[in-house]
Short mmCIF file of C-alpha atoms in Angstrom, two decimals:
data_model
loop_
_atom_site.label_atom_id
_atom_site.label_comp_id
_atom_site.label_asym_id
_atom_site.label_seq_id
_atom_site.Cartn_x
_atom_site.Cartn_y
_atom_site.Cartn_z
CA MET A 1 135.83 -10.62 176.79
CA THR A 2 137.94 -8.13 174.90
CA ALA A 3 138.64 -4.65 176.28
CA THR A 4 138.45 -3.06 172.82
CA PRO A 5 134.77 -2.53 171.97
CA TYR A 6 132.94 -3.44 168.82
CA ARG A 7 131.59 -0.38 166.99
CA ILE A 8 128.03 -0.72 165.69
CA LEU A 9 127.37 1.83 162.95
CA GLY A 10 123.62 1.77 162.58
CA ALA A 11 120.35 3.64 162.88
CA LEU A 12 117.33 3.50 165.15
CA GLY A 13 115.10 3.07 162.11
CA SER A 14 117.00 0.00 160.91
CA PRO A 15 115.56 -3.33 162.16
CA TYR A 16 118.83 -5.15 161.50
CA SER A 17 120.78 -2.52 163.45
CA LEU A 18 118.57 -2.98 166.49
CA LYS A 19 118.71 -6.76 166.07
CA MET A 20 122.50 -6.70 166.28
CA ARG A 21 122.60 -4.19 169.12
CA ALA A 22 120.21 -6.38 171.13
CA VAL A 23 122.39 -9.45 170.47
CA MET A 24 125.50 -7.59 171.61
CA ARG A 25 123.72 -6.31 174.71
CA TYR A 26 122.43 -9.75 175.64
CA ARG A 27 125.84 -11.33 175.09
CA ARG A 28 127.49 -8.57 177.14
CA LEU A 29 130.04 -7.95 174.40
CA PRO A 30 131.77 -4.57 174.81
CA HIS A 31 130.42 -2.28 172.14
CA VAL A 32 129.55 1.30 171.32
CA TRP A 33 126.51 2.39 169.34
CA ILE A 34 127.22 4.96 166.63
CA GLN A 35 124.32 6.63 164.84
CA LEU A 36 125.23 6.99 161.17
CA ASP A 37 125.60 10.61 160.10
CA PRO A 38 127.41 12.52 157.34
CA ASP A 39 130.67 12.43 159.30
CA ASN A 40 130.92 8.64 159.60
CA ASP A 41 128.88 7.50 156.62
CA PHE A 42 132.07 6.85 154.66
CA GLU A 43 132.69 3.80 156.86
CA ARG A 44 129.90 1.98 155.03
CA THR A 45 132.23 1.78 152.03
CA ARG A 46 134.49 -0.56 154.02
CA VAL A 47 132.10 -3.48 153.32
CA LYS A 48 131.14 -5.02 149.98
CA ALA A 49 127.45 -4.07 150.15
CA PRO A 50 127.09 -0.76 152.03
CA VAL A 51 124.00 -1.70 154.04
CA ILE A 52 123.62 -1.27 157.78
CA PRO A 53 124.49 -2.13 160.37
CA VAL A 54 128.19 -2.10 159.71
CA ILE A 55 130.20 -3.40 162.66
CA GLN A 56 133.86 -2.68 163.15
CA TYR A 57 135.47 -5.52 165.07
CA PRO A 58 138.15 -4.95 167.73
CA ASP A 59 140.79 -6.02 165.19
CA GLY A 60 139.79 -3.08 162.97
CA GLY A 61 137.97 -5.07 160.29
CA TYR A 62 134.50 -4.12 159.07
CA HIS A 63 131.60 -6.56 158.66
CA ASN A 64 127.88 -6.51 157.87
CA ASP A 65 124.94 -8.85 157.15
CA SER A 66 123.41 -9.71 160.49
CA THR A 67 123.10 -13.50 160.23
CA PRO A 68 126.74 -14.23 159.29
CA MET A 69 127.86 -11.79 161.98
CA ILE A 70 125.79 -13.55 164.64
CA TYR A 71 127.37 -16.91 163.75
CA ASP A 72 130.82 -15.34 163.62
CA LEU A 73 130.35 -13.91 167.11
CA GLU A 74 129.30 -17.37 168.27
CA ARG A 75 132.67 -18.71 167.10
CA ARG A 76 134.61 -15.86 168.70
CA HIS A 77 132.85 -15.71 172.07
CA ALA A 78 131.65 -18.70 174.08
CA GLU A 79 129.73 -16.76 176.71
CA ARG A 80 125.94 -16.47 176.50
CA PRO A 81 125.39 -17.95 173.02
CA VAL A 82 122.24 -17.24 171.02
CA VAL A 83 122.40 -20.42 168.90
CA PRO A 84 120.77 -23.27 170.86
CA ALA A 85 123.05 -26.13 171.88
CA ASP A 86 120.76 -28.82 170.46
CA ALA A 87 121.31 -29.30 166.71
CA GLY A 88 117.59 -29.55 166.01
CA ASP A 89 116.75 -26.40 167.95
CA ALA A 90 119.67 -24.62 166.28
CA PHE A 91 118.19 -25.45 162.88
CA LEU A 92 114.70 -24.33 163.91
CA SER A 93 116.02 -21.07 165.29
CA PHE A 94 117.85 -20.47 161.99
CA LEU A 95 114.65 -21.07 160.02
CA LEU A 96 112.63 -18.74 162.24
CA GLU A 97 115.35 -16.08 162.09
CA ASP A 98 115.45 -16.27 158.31
CA MET A 99 111.67 -15.88 158.15
CA ALA A 100 111.84 -12.78 160.34
CA ASP A 101 114.59 -11.23 158.24
CA GLU A 102 112.91 -11.89 154.90
CA TRP A 103 109.15 -11.86 155.58
CA GLY A 104 109.04 -9.74 158.73
CA THR A 105 110.73 -6.89 156.90
CA LYS A 106 107.66 -6.68 154.66
CA PHE A 107 105.60 -5.66 157.70
CA MET A 108 108.06 -2.88 158.50
CA PHE A 109 108.38 -1.62 154.93
CA HIS A 110 104.64 -1.74 154.23
CA TYR A 111 103.53 0.13 157.31
CA ARG A 112 106.34 2.69 157.18
CA TRP A 113 105.81 3.75 153.58
CA PHE A 114 102.18 2.89 152.68
CA ALA A 115 100.17 5.61 154.43
CA GLU A 116 100.74 9.36 154.28
CA ARG A 117 100.82 9.62 158.07
CA ASP A 118 103.70 7.18 158.43
CA GLN A 119 105.61 8.39 155.38
CA LYS A 120 105.73 11.93 156.73
CA GLN A 121 106.59 11.22 160.34
CA MET A 122 109.13 8.49 159.74
CA SER A 123 110.98 10.20 156.90
CA GLU A 124 111.36 13.26 159.14
CA TRP A 125 112.39 11.23 162.17
CA LEU A 126 114.95 9.26 160.19
CA ALA A 127 116.32 12.51 158.78
CA TYR A 128 116.51 13.94 162.30
CA ASP A 129 118.45 10.87 163.46
CA ARG A 130 120.96 11.51 160.70
CA PHE A 131 121.48 15.24 161.20
CA ARG A 132 120.26 15.94 164.77
CA GLY A 133 119.61 19.56 163.93
CA GLY A 134 119.04 22.01 161.10
CA GLU A 135 115.34 21.99 160.24
CA ALA A 136 115.73 22.97 156.58
CA ARG A 137 118.29 20.23 155.99
CA ILE A 138 116.15 17.68 157.83
CA ARG A 139 113.05 18.45 155.81
CA GLN A 140 114.94 18.47 152.51
CA PHE A 141 116.55 15.10 153.22
CA ALA A 142 113.25 13.69 154.51
CA ALA A 143 111.40 14.61 151.32
CA ALA A 144 114.04 13.01 149.09
CA PHE A 145 114.34 9.89 151.24
CA ARG A 146 110.58 9.48 151.40
CA GLU A 147 110.31 9.65 147.63
CA ARG A 148 113.10 7.09 147.26
CA GLN A 149 111.63 4.62 149.73
CA VAL A 150 108.09 4.84 148.42
CA GLY A 151 109.49 4.27 144.95
CA ARG A 152 111.18 1.05 146.15
CA MET A 153 108.08 -0.53 147.68
CA ALA A 154 107.29 -2.72 144.70
CA ILE A 155 110.80 -4.19 144.75
CA VAL A 156 110.11 -5.86 148.10
CA GLY A 157 106.50 -6.71 147.25
CA CYS A 158 104.92 -3.94 149.33
CA THR A 159 102.31 -2.95 146.75
CA PRO A 160 98.65 -2.00 147.29
CA GLU A 161 97.69 -5.32 145.70
CA ASN A 162 99.79 -7.26 148.23
CA ALA A 163 98.72 -5.17 151.22
CA PRO A 164 95.90 -7.56 152.27
CA VAL A 165 98.39 -10.45 152.54
CA ILE A 166 100.86 -8.38 154.55
CA GLU A 167 98.22 -7.13 156.94
CA HIS A 168 96.57 -10.55 157.31
CA THR A 169 99.87 -12.27 158.05
CA LEU A 170 100.90 -9.61 160.58
CA ARG A 171 97.69 -10.18 162.51
CA ARG A 172 98.34 -13.92 162.47
CA LEU A 173 101.89 -13.46 163.69
CA ALA A 174 100.84 -11.00 166.38
CA ALA A 175 98.26 -13.50 167.69
CA ILE A 176 100.92 -16.23 167.82
CA LEU A 177 103.33 -14.06 169.78
CA GLU A 178 100.65 -12.68 172.10
CA ARG A 179 99.65 -16.19 173.18
CA HIS A 180 103.29 -17.04 173.69
CA VAL A 181 104.52 -14.08 175.73
CA LEU A 182 101.68 -14.50 178.20
CA THR A 183 103.04 -17.97 178.98
CA GLU A 184 106.82 -17.71 178.65
CA PRO A 185 109.23 -15.23 177.06
CA TYR A 186 111.48 -17.38 174.85
CA PHE A 187 111.25 -20.09 172.21
CA PHE A 188 113.88 -22.66 173.20
CA GLY A 189 114.26 -22.29 176.95
CA THR A 190 114.68 -19.50 179.49
CA CYS A 191 117.11 -17.50 177.33
CA PRO A 192 116.66 -15.92 173.89
CA SER A 193 117.89 -17.36 170.61
CA LEU A 194 118.79 -15.63 167.38
CA ALA A 195 115.17 -16.16 166.29
CA GLU A 196 113.79 -13.89 169.00
CA PHE A 197 116.35 -11.22 168.20
CA ALA A 198 115.42 -11.32 164.52
CA TRP A 199 111.72 -10.89 165.25
CA TYR A 200 112.53 -8.19 167.77
CA GLY A 201 114.47 -6.29 165.12
CA GLN A 202 111.64 -6.22 162.61
CA LEU A 203 108.80 -5.66 165.08
CA SER A 204 110.73 -3.01 167.00
CA GLN A 205 109.90 -0.68 164.12
CA LEU A 206 106.19 -1.42 164.29
CA ILE A 207 105.96 -0.09 167.84
CA VAL A 208 107.54 3.21 166.78
CA ASP A 209 105.86 3.99 163.46
CA PRO A 210 102.46 5.56 164.15
CA THR A 211 99.94 3.35 162.31
CA PRO A 212 101.40 -0.08 163.24
CA ASN A 213 102.09 1.18 166.77
CA ASP A 214 98.37 1.85 167.21
CA LEU A 215 97.57 -1.55 165.71
CA MET A 216 100.06 -3.55 167.77
CA ARG A 217 98.94 -1.95 171.03
CA GLU A 218 95.38 -2.90 170.15
CA ILE A 219 95.88 -6.50 169.04
CA ALA A 220 99.06 -7.55 170.88
CA PRO A 221 99.74 -5.25 173.86
CA PHE A 222 101.85 -7.74 175.80
CA THR A 223 103.94 -8.46 172.72
CA VAL A 224 104.65 -4.72 172.55
CA ARG A 225 105.99 -4.84 176.09
CA TRP A 226 107.97 -8.01 175.32
CA LEU A 227 109.62 -6.19 172.43
CA MET A 228 110.63 -3.37 174.74
CA GLN A 229 112.22 -5.90 177.09
CA MET A 230 114.07 -7.61 174.23
CA ASP A 231 115.87 -4.34 173.48
CA ASP A 232 118.22 -5.02 176.41
CA ALA A 233 118.24 -8.56 177.79
CA SER A 234 121.70 -8.25 179.31
CA GLY A 235 120.30 -9.14 182.72
CA VAL A 236 118.61 -12.36 181.60
CA GLU A 237 120.08 -15.54 183.06
CA GLY A 238 118.69 -18.72 181.51
CA GLU A 239 119.38 -21.99 179.80
CA TRP A 240 118.30 -24.02 176.80
CA ARG A 241 115.30 -26.26 177.30
CA PRO A 242 115.92 -30.01 177.00
CA GLY A 243 113.45 -31.75 174.74
CA THR A 244 110.42 -30.20 173.06
CA PRO A 245 110.58 -26.46 172.27
CA ALA A 246 107.80 -24.08 173.29
CA ALA A 247 104.40 -24.32 171.61
CA VAL A 248 105.11 -21.05 169.81
CA VAL A 249 107.70 -22.84 167.66
CA ASP A 250 104.99 -25.14 166.32
CA ASP A 251 102.80 -22.12 165.53
CA LEU A 252 105.64 -20.23 163.84
CA LEU A 253 106.57 -23.27 161.78
CA ALA A 254 102.96 -23.52 160.62
CA PHE A 255 103.25 -19.86 159.60
CA ALA A 256 106.40 -20.76 157.66
CA GLY A 257 104.74 -23.75 156.03
CA ASP A 258 101.69 -21.74 154.96
CA ILE A 259 103.35 -18.48 153.97
CA TYR A 260 107.10 -18.08 154.04
CA LEU A 261 108.36 -21.29 152.49
CA PRO A 262 105.78 -21.32 149.65
CA PHE A 263 106.83 -17.73 148.93
CA LEU A 264 110.52 -18.69 148.87
CA ALA A 265 109.85 -21.71 146.66
CA ALA A 266 107.82 -19.71 144.13
CA ASN A 267 110.55 -17.09 143.98
CA ALA A 268 113.26 -19.73 143.58
CA ARG A 269 111.39 -21.36 140.70
CA ALA A 270 111.09 -17.98 138.97
CA VAL A 271 114.79 -17.24 139.47
CA ALA A 272 115.77 -20.66 138.13
CA ALA A 273 113.58 -20.17 135.06
CA GLY A 274 114.87 -16.66 134.44
CA GLU A 275 111.39 -15.21 134.99
CA PRO A 276 111.30 -11.57 136.14
CA ASP A 277 108.34 -12.00 138.48
CA PHE A 278 106.11 -14.61 140.09
CA ALA A 279 102.73 -14.96 141.79
CA LEU A 280 101.06 -17.37 144.19
CA ASP A 281 98.03 -17.61 146.45
CA LEU A 282 98.76 -17.03 150.13
CA PRO A 283 96.55 -16.64 153.18
CA GLY A 284 94.96 -13.23 152.80
CA GLY A 285 95.03 -13.10 149.01
CA ARG A 286 97.09 -13.27 145.85
CA TRP A 287 100.78 -12.32 146.10
CA SER A 288 102.91 -11.13 143.20
CA GLN A 289 106.33 -9.46 142.98
CA GLY A 290 109.58 -9.45 141.09
CA SER A 291 111.86 -12.43 141.55
CA PHE A 292 114.81 -11.87 143.86
CA LYS A 293 118.06 -13.84 143.65
CA TYR A 294 119.01 -13.24 147.29
CA GLN A 295 115.86 -14.94 148.55
CA ALA A 296 116.52 -17.90 146.26
CA LYS A 297 119.84 -18.18 148.11
CA CYS A 298 117.94 -18.07 151.41
CA LEU A 299 115.92 -21.13 150.45
CA GLU A 300 119.05 -22.93 149.29
CA ALA A 301 120.77 -22.13 152.60
CA LEU A 302 117.83 -23.56 154.55
CA ARG A 303 117.85 -26.71 152.43
CA GLN A 304 121.58 -27.13 152.87
CA ALA A 305 121.25 -26.67 156.64
CA TRP A 306 118.51 -29.29 156.74
CA ALA A 307 120.50 -31.74 154.64
CA ALA A 308 123.56 -31.27 156.87
CA LEU A 309 121.73 -32.34 160.03
CA PRO A 310 122.54 -35.78 161.44
CA SER A 311 120.03 -38.44 160.44
CA GLU A 312 118.83 -38.85 164.02
CA THR A 313 118.12 -35.11 164.26
CA GLN A 314 116.23 -35.17 160.99
CA GLY A 315 114.28 -38.12 162.32
CA SER A 316 113.28 -36.30 165.49
CA LEU A 317 112.36 -33.08 163.68
CA GLY A 318 110.67 -34.74 160.71
CA PRO A 319 107.19 -35.20 162.24
CA LEU A 320 107.08 -31.59 163.46
CA LEU A 321 108.21 -30.18 160.13
CA ASP A 322 105.85 -32.47 158.23
CA ARG A 323 102.88 -31.56 160.43
CA THR A 324 103.51 -27.85 159.93
CA GLY A 325 103.96 -28.11 156.16
CA CYS A 326 107.64 -27.18 156.15
CA LEU A 327 109.27 -30.49 155.32
CA PRO A 328 108.49 -30.71 151.57
CA PHE A 329 110.02 -27.27 150.99
CA LEU A 330 113.13 -28.05 153.02
CA ALA A 331 113.59 -31.41 151.32
CA GLY A 332 113.06 -29.82 147.90
CA ASP A 333 110.15 -32.05 146.90
CA GLU A 334 107.20 -29.66 147.28
CA ALA A 335 104.49 -30.00 144.68
#
């Protein structure tokens, strides 16, 4: 453990910021939380893509992108890892984390910027976080930020036409998690993995924003409380489970096989063909959006991780991934 703390430059309204803060808290890594404001915002320019959170390491260097940072911290600190020790579970946790980061963010973005009620409150709250005073400045910034974010909804697929899919898949995910948390708190044992922290990050926003907060407390009240506990798991003492992961992993993989991986594959095909947009049928309705190169890279990273697994690990995971519809997409031979 180093005496010099990590500095997390983030925001309460950023799911990836809260994901990384929760990881650091669980791992008991010395850190300070710094709310981004006009005085420190320049530090975002120290990374290639100025998106948050930005973390300054004890050596003075700046980093961002939550998944690479989590794996980098695993290499730097042996205590209380969040990547499961078993190679198969490590791969599954990576897949579930990726799904949270790339599909779960659609829940957050849709509910935050779709309805007038949420647009108004959250733009003003996020502006207050930034300035912490000065009503005129807060309201001016909130109005501009709201307009910007609403204008970006189509980029991430959060359109009125796609709303039925987003809302249907949230209800399915909430039901999966609600069954799980009433039995046991974690996916791969008695301690959390990077997958739980990724889902915590995205869903942490849904229990703050007004409309999804009402919904989540109605359909998944124990999941809401679980999310609150995930915010600081520094007191959790546990271990990885030998053998079969929790039943929730099977359910989440079925979610991936039905929704997330078909979405990634359709996007990747569009990117490869140079097509500006794509569409496919998903549970809840028809989905269409612009193609996105980053998410094509996500699918390629998952396929590379699968291909890199030892043959015996692939053999043990194969039936599970086949049963849940994930295997063809990971092997690159989906129809």
